[in-house]
Coordinates of C-alpha atoms in Angstrom, one line a residue:
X1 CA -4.6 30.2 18.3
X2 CA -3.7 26.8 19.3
X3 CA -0.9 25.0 16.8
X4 CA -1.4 21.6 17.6
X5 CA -4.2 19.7 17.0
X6 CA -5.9 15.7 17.3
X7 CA -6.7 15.7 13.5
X8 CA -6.2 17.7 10.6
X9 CA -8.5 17.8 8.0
X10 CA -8.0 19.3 4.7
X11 CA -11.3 20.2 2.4
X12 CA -14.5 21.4 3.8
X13 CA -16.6 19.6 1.2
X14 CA -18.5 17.1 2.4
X15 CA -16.4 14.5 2.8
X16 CA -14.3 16.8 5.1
X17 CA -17.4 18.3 6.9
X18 CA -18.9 14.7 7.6
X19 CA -15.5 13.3 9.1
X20 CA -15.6 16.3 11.5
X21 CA -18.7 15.6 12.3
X22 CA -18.4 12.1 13.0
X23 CA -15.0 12.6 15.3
X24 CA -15.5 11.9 18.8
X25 CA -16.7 15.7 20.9
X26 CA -13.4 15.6 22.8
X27 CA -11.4 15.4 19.5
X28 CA -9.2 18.9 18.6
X29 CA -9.9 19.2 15.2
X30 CA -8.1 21.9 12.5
X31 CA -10.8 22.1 9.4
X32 CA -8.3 23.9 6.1
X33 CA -11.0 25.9 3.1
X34 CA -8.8 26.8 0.7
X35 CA -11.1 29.4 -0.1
X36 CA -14.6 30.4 1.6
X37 CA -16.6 27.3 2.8
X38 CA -19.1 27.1 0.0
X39 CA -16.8 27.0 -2.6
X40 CA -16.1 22.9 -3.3
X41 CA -17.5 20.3 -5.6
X42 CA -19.5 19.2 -3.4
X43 CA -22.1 22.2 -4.0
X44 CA -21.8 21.5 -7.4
X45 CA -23.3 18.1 -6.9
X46 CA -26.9 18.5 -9.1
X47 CA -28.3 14.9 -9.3
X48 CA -28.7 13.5 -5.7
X49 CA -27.7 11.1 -3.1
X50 CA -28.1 7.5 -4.3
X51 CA -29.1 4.4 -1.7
X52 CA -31.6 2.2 -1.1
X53 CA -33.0 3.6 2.1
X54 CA -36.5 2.2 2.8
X55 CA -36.9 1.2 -0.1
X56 CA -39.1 -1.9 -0.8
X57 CA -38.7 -2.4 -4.8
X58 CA -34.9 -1.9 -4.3
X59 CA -32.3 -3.5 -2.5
X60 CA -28.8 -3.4 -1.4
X61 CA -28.0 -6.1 -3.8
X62 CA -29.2 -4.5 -7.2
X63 CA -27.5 -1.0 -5.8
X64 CA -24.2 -3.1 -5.9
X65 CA -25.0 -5.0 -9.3
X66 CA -25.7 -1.3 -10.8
X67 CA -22.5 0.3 -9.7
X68 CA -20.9 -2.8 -10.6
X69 CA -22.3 -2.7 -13.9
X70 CA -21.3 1.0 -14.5
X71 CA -17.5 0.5 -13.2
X72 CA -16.6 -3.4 -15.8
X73 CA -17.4 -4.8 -12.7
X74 CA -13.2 -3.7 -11.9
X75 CA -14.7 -1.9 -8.8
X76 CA -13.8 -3.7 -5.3
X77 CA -16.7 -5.7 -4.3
X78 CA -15.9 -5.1 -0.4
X79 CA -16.3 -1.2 -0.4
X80 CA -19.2 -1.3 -3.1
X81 CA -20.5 -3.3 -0.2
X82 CA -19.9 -1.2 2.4
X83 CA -21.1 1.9 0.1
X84 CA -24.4 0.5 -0.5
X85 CA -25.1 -1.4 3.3
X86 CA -24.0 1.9 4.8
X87 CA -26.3 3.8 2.4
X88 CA -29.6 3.7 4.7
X89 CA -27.9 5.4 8.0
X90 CA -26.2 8.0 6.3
X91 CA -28.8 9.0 4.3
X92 CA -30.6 9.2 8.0
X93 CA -27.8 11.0 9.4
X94 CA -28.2 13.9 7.0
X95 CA -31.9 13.8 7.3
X96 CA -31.7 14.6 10.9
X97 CA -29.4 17.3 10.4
X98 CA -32.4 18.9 8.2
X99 CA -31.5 17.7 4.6
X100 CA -34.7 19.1 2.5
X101 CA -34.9 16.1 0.4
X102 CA -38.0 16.4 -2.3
X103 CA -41.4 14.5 -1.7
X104 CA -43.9 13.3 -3.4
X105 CA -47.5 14.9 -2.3
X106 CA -48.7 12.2 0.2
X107 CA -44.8 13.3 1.8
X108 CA -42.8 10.3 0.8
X109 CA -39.4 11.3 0.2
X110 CA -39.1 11.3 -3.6
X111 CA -36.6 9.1 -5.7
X112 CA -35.5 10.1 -9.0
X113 CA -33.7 7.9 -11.9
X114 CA -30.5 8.6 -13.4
X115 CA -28.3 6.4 -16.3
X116 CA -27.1 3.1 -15.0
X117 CA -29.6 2.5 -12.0
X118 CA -31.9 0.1 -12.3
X119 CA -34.4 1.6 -10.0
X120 CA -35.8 5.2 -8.7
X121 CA -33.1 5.5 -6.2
X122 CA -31.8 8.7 -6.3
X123 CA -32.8 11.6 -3.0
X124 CA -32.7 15.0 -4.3
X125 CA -33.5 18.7 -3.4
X126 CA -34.6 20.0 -6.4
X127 CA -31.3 20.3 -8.8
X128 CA -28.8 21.5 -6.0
X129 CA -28.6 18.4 -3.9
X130 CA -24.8 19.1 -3.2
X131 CA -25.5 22.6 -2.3
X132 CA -28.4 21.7 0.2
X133 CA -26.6 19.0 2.1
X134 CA -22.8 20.8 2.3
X135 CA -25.4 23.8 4.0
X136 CA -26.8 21.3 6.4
X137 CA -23.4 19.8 7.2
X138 CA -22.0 23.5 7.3
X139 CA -24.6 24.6 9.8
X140 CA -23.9 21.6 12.3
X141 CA -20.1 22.2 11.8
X142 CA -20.2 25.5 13.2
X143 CA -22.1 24.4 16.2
X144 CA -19.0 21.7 17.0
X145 CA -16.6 23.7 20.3
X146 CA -14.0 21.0 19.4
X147 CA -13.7 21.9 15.5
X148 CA -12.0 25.1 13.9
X149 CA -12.4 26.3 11.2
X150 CA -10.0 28.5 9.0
X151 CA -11.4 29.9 5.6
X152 CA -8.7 31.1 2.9
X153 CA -6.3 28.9 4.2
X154 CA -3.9 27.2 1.5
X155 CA -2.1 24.3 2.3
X156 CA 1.1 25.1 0.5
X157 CA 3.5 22.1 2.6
X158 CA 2.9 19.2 4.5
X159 CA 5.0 16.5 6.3
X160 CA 5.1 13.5 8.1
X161 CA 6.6 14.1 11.8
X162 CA 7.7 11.4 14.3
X163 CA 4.7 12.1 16.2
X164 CA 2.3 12.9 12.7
X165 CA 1.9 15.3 10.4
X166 CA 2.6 19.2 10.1
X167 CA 1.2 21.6 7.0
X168 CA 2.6 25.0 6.5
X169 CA -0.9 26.8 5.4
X170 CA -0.5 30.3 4.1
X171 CA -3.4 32.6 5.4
X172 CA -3.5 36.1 4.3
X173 CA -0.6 36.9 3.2
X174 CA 1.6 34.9 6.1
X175 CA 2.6 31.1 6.8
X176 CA 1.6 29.2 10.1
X177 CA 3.0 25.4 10.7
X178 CA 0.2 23.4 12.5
X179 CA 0.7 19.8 13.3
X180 CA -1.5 16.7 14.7
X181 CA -1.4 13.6 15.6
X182 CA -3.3 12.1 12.0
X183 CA -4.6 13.9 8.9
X184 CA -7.7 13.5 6.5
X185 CA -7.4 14.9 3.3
X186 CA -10.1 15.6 1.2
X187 CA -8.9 17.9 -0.9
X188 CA -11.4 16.9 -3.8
X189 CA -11.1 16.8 -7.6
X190 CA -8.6 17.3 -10.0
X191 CA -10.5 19.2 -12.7
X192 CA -8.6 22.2 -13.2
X193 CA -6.0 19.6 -14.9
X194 CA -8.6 20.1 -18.2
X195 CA -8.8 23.5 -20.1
X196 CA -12.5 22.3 -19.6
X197 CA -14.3 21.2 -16.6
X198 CA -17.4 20.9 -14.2
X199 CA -15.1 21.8 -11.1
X200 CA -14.9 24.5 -9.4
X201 CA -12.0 26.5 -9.3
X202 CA -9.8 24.9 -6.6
X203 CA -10.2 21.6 -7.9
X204 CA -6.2 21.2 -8.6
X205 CA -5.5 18.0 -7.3
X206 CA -3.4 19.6 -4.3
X207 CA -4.4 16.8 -1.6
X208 CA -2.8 13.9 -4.4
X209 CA 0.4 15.6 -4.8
X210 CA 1.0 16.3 -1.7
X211 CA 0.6 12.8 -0.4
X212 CA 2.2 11.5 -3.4
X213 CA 5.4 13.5 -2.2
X214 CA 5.0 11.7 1.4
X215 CA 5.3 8.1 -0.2
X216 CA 1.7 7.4 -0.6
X217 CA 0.4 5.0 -2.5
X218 CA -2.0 6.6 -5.9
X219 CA -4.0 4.3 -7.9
X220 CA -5.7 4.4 -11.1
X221 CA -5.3 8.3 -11.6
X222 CA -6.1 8.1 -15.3
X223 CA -9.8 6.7 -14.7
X224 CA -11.3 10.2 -15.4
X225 CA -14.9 10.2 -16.3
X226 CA -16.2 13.1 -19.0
X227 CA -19.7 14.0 -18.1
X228 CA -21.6 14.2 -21.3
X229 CA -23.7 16.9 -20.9
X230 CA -21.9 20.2 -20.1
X231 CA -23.3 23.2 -21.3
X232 CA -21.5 23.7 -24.7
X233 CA -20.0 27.3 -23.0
X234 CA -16.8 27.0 -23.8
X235 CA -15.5 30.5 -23.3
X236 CA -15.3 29.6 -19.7
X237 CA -13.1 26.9 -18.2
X238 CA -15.7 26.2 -15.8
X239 CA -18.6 24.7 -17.8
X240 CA -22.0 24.6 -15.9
X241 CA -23.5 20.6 -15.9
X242 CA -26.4 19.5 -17.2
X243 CA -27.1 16.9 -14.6
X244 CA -27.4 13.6 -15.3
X245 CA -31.1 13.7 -13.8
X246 CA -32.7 15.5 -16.9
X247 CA -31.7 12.3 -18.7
X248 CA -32.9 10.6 -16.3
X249 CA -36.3 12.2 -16.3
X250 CA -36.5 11.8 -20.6
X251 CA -34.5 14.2 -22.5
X252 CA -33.7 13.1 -25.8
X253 CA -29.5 13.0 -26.8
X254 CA -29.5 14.8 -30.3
X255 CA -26.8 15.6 -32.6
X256 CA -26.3 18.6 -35.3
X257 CA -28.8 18.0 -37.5
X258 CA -31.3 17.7 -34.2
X259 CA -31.8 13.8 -34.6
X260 CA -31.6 11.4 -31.6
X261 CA -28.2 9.2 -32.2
X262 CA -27.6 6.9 -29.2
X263 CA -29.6 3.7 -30.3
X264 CA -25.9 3.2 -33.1
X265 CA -24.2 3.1 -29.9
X266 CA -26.3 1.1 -26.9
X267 CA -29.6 -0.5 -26.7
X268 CA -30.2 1.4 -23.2
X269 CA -30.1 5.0 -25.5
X270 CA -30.1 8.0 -23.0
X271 CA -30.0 6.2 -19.6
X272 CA -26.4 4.6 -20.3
X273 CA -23.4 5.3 -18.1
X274 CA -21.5 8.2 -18.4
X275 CA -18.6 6.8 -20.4
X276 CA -20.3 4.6 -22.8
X277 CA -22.4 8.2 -23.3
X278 CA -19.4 10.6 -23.6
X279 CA -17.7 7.6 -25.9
X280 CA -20.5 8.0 -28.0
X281 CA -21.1 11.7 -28.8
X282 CA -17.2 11.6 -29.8
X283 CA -17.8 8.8 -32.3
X284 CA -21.4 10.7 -33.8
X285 CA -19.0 13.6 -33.8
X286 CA -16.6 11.8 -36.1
X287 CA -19.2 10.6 -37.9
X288 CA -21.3 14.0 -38.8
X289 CA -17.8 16.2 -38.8
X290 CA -19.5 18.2 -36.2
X291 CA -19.6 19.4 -32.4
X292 CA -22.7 20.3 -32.1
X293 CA -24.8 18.3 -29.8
X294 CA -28.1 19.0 -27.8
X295 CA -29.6 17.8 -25.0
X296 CA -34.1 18.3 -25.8
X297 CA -36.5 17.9 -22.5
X298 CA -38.9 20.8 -24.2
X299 CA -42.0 17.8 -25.0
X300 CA -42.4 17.7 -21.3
X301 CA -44.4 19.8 -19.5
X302 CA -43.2 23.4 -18.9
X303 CA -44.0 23.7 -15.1
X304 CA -42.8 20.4 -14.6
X305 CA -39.1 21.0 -16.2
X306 CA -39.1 24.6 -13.4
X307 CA -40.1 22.8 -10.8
X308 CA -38.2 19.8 -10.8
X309 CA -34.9 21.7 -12.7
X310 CA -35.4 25.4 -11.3
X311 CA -31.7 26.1 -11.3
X312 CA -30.6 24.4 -14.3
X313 CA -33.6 25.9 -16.1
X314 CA -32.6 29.4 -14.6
X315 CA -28.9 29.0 -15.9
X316 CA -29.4 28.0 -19.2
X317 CA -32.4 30.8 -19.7
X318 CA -29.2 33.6 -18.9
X319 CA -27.4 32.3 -21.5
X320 CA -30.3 32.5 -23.6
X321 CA -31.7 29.2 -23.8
X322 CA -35.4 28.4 -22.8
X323 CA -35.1 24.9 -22.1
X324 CA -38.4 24.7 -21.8
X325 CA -38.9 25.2 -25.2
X326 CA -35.9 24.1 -27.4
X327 CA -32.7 21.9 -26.9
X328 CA -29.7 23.3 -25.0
X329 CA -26.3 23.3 -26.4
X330 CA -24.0 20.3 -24.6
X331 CA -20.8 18.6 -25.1
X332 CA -18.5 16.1 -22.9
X333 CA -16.3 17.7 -20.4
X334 CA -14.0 16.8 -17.8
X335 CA -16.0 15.9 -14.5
X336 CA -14.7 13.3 -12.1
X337 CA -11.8 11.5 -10.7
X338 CA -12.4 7.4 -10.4
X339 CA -9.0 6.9 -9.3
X340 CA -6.5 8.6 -6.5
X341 CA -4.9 8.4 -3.4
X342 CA -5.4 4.5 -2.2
X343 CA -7.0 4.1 0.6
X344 CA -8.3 0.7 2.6
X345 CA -11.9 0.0 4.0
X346 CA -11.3 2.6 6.7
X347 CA -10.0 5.3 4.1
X348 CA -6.6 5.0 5.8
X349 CA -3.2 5.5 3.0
X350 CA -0.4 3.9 2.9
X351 CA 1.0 6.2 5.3
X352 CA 0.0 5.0 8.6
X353 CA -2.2 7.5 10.0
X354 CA -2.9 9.8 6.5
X355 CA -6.0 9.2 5.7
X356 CA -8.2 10.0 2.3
X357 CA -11.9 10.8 1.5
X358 CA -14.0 11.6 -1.3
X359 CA -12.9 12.6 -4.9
X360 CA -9.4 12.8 -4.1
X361 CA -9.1 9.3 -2.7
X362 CA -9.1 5.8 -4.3
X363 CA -11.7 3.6 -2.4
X364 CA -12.2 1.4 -5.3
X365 CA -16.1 1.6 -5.6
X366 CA -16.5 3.4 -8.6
X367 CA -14.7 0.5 -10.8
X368 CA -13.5 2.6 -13.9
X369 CA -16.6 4.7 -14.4
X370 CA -18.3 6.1 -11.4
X371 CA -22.5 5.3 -11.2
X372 CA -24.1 8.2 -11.0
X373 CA -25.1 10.1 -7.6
X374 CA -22.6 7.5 -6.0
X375 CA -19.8 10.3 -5.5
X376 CA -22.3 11.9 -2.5
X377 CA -22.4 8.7 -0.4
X378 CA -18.8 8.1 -1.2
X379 CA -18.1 11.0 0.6
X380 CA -20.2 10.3 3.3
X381 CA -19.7 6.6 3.8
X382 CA -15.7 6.8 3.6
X383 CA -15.2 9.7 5.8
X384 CA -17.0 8.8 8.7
X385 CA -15.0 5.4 8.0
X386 CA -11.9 7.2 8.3
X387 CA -13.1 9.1 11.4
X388 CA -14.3 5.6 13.8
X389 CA -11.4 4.5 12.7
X390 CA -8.8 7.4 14.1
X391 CA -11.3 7.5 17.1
X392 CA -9.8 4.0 17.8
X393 CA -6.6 4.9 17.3
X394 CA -6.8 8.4 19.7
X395 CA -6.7 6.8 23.0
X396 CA -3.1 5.7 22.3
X397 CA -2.1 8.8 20.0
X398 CA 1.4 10.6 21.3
X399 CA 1.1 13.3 23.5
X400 CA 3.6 15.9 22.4
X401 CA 3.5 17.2 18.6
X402 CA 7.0 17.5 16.6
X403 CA 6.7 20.6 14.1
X404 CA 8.1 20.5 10.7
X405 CA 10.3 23.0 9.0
X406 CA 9.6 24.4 6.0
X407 CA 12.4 26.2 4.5
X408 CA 11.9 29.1 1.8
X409 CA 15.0 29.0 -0.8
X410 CA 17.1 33.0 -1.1
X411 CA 15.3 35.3 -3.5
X412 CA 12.8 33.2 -5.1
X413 CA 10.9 33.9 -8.0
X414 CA 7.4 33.9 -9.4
X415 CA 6.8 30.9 -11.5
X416 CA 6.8 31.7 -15.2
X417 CA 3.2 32.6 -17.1
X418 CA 1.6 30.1 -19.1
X419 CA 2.7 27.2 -17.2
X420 CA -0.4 26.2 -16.3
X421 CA -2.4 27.2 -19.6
X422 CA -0.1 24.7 -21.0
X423 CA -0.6 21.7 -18.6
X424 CA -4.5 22.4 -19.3
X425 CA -4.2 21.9 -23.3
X426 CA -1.2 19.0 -23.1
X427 CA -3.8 16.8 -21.3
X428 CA -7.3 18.4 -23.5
X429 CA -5.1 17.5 -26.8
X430 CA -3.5 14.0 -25.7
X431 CA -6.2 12.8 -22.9
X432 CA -9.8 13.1 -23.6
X433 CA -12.7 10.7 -23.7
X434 CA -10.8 8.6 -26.4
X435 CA -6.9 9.3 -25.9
X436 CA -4.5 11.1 -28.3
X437 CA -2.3 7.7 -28.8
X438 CA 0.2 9.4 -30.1
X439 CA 0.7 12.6 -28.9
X440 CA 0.8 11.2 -25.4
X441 CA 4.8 10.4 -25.4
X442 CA 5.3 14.1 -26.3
X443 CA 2.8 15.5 -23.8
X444 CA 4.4 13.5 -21.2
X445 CA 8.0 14.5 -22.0
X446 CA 7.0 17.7 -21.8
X447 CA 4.9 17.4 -18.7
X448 CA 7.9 15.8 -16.8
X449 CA 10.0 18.9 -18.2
X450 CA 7.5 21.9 -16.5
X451 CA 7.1 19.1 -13.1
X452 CA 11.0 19.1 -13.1
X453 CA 11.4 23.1 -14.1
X454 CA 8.8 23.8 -11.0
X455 CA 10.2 21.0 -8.4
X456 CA 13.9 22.0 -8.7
X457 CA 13.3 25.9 -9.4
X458 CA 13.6 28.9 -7.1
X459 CA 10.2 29.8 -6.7
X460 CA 7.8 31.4 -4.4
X461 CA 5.8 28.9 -2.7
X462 CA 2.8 30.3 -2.9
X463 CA -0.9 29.8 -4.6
X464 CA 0.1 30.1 -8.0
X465 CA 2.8 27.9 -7.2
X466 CA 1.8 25.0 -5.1
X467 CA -1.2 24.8 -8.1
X468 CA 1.2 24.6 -10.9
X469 CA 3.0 21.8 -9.3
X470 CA -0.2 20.4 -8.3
X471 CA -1.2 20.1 -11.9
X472 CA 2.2 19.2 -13.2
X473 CA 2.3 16.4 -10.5
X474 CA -1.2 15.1 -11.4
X475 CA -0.8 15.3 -15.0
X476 CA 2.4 13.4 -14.8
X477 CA 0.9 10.4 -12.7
X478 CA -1.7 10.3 -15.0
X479 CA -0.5 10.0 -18.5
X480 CA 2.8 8.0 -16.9
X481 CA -0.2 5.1 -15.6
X482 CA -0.9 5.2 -19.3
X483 CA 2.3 4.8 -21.1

């Protein structure tokens, strides 16, 4: 297989999907899945797609005053403007590649509401929006001749050359270097930081650290929002959500003693932003000396809560709750990443020609607490940003390619157990919804220890290792932002 390529991209969510997509045909593109393709956040994604896309009781205007809103109007106006104005044609875009959004029964596409918008703006299949348009994007992928595609493929080094960039991506068992001329990363989330999260299991925060060792610039890492309604399962790291859409559609917030709680906190009860949400059930749980929450949609309509929630409903049924008929168990959890690699209005780093999109880069639009179903058209939006952009750039890329080494140190060793288990319950304990004032010195001392243990130890570089460091170097920018 060919070593060399026009552009790199790292993630096959769909941020990383779209920016292949949206390449020119006569680009050579190198597409990295850490694992197998549908494994990403972006499946996760249950609520929808938000924009106004014709739309005639909404606007552009009060889509930008909403995320605004939700983000202490800290976001930056110019991509929240380019966000919402670019809305409409990438919301097309994925319509013409077969998106099933829902409809209404005269066959208008249907538009849900979820906390913080001020109108039905929200596309959706069903519960599994994220799942239904990564399959779409998936399927016109793989009918690309210019893109390919390698499954399983860690990136476990990457570099910037004299002509670009090299990885060293470890694929069964052995290492191949591949270099190109520029680089997208969009590596995703950082979840796996938390003992608890909404992630999926490769959300380590791998694409951050590695551009943070190549001199990029990362920006407000510590803007993390908690959704407030996981499933209260925690016996698993990977808590299933309760998307934000069942609020949206009028469950009642309820604490232990099964009575709703939100009007102490805010006047707009249920339908608030995720923070002010999440900063509430922690207070009520202060206040009752309890955990227990619930989330209660059983006074609607049975058939209506399967049809329009068939695979939340058919989650919570296995672990023996009938939504339909009684409140589900929730609690806040660890969910998304506002801040992260910075990136400028064509998702381009600091590093000329390293480029960033969706969770794992810093666009500025989500403020300090992301609107909800925003994160989709992030993706969207910013990567094909980042691709006109390097399609600009190609005609005048280098011809030749300069390869990196990457140098393995004599007899390495496994990194030691527990490392990670312990990076998890530093940041749990000293940075959740309301931060641990004081513990966080300690937990940063001894964060900056286990980063400093895994960067200067002899240890194999391989998955277990480049995902402790990834979490030791994530959890080191974070809690040093907030020192």
């Amino acid at each position: 297989m060919e070593n060399n390529f026009d552009v790199i991209i790292a993630g096959c969510g769909a941020a990383g999907l779209y920016g292949a997509i949206n390449l020119p045909s006569d680009c050579r593109i190198l597409l990295l899945c850490k694992q197998e393709l549908t494994l990403c956040n972006s499946a996760l994604a249950q609520g929808g797609i938000a924009g106004v896309y014709k739309s005639p009781e909404d606007s552009i205007e009060l889509h930008e005053h909403d995320t605004m809103v939700a983000g202490g109007f800290t976001n930056n106006p110019e991509t929240v403007h380019i966000l919402t104005t670019h809305a409409a044609h990438e919301i097309q875009a994925i319509l013409d590649f077969g998106v099933d959004f829902d409809r209404t029964p005269d066959g208008e596409l249907h538009r849900t509401l979820e906390g913080g918008h001020s109108r039905h703006r929200i596309f959706h299949h069903k519960d599994a929006t994220g799942a239904e348009i990564l399959d779409k994007l998936l399927k016109k992928v793989k009918t690309l001749p210019n893109v390919t595609v390698l499954e399983h493929a860690m990136m476990t080094g990457m570099q910037k050359t004299d002509t670009g960039f090299s990885v060293n991506v470890m694929q069964g068992g052995s290492c191949t270097v591949y270099s190109s001329h520029f680089m997208i990363l969009a590596t995703g989330g950082i979840g796996r930081v938390y003992r608890f999260t909404t992630n999926s299991k490769i959300a380590t925060g791998d694409g951050i650290a590695f551009a943070y060792e190549n001199g990029a610039e990362i920006r407000n890492l510590h803007l993390i929002q908690f959704h407030p309604t996981a499933f209260n399962d925690h016996h698993t790291r990977e808590c299933f959500l309760i998307s934000e859409a069942v609020r949206g559609e009028g469950a009642y917030l309820l604490n232990c003693n099964k009575e709703r709680f939100m009007d102490r906190y805010d006047e707009r009860l249920e339908l608030a932003p995720r923070d002010v949400v999440s900063h509430a059930i922690i207070l009520e749980s202060r206040r009752t000396h309890s955990d227990n929450f619930y989330l209660d949609i059983s006074y609607k309509d049975s058939e209506f809560i399967k049809n329009r929630f068939p695979m939340i409903y058919e989650k919570v049924l296995e672990q023996g709750y009938d939504m339909t008929k009684e409140p589900i168990p929730i609690f806040p959890c660890q969910h998304y990443l506002m801040g992260g690699i910075q990136v400028d209005d064509n998702s381009e780093t600091t590093v000329p020609n390293l480029y960033a999109a969706g969770e794992c880069s810093h666009t500025g639009v989500h403020g300090n607490n992301r609107l909800a179903s925003n994160s989709l058209l992030e993706a969207l939006v910013f990567s094909r940003q980042a691709a006109l952009d390097i399609a600009k750039k190609l005609p005048d890329a280098p011809k030749t390619f300069t390869a990196a080494e990457f140098p393995t140190k004599p007899n390495p060793q496994k990194i030691p157990k527990g490392l990670r288990t312990e990076i998890r319950q530093i940041m749990q304990d000293n940075y959740f919804v309301i931060p641990n004032k004081e513990k966080l010195p300690e937990g940063f001392r001894r964060i900056t220890e286990i980063r400093d243990q895994l960067l200067n130890g002899n240890y194999i570089v391989d998955a277990d290792y480049v995902e402790a460091k990834s979490l030791a170097t994530v959890a080191y920018i974070i809690l040093k932002e907030v020192l």
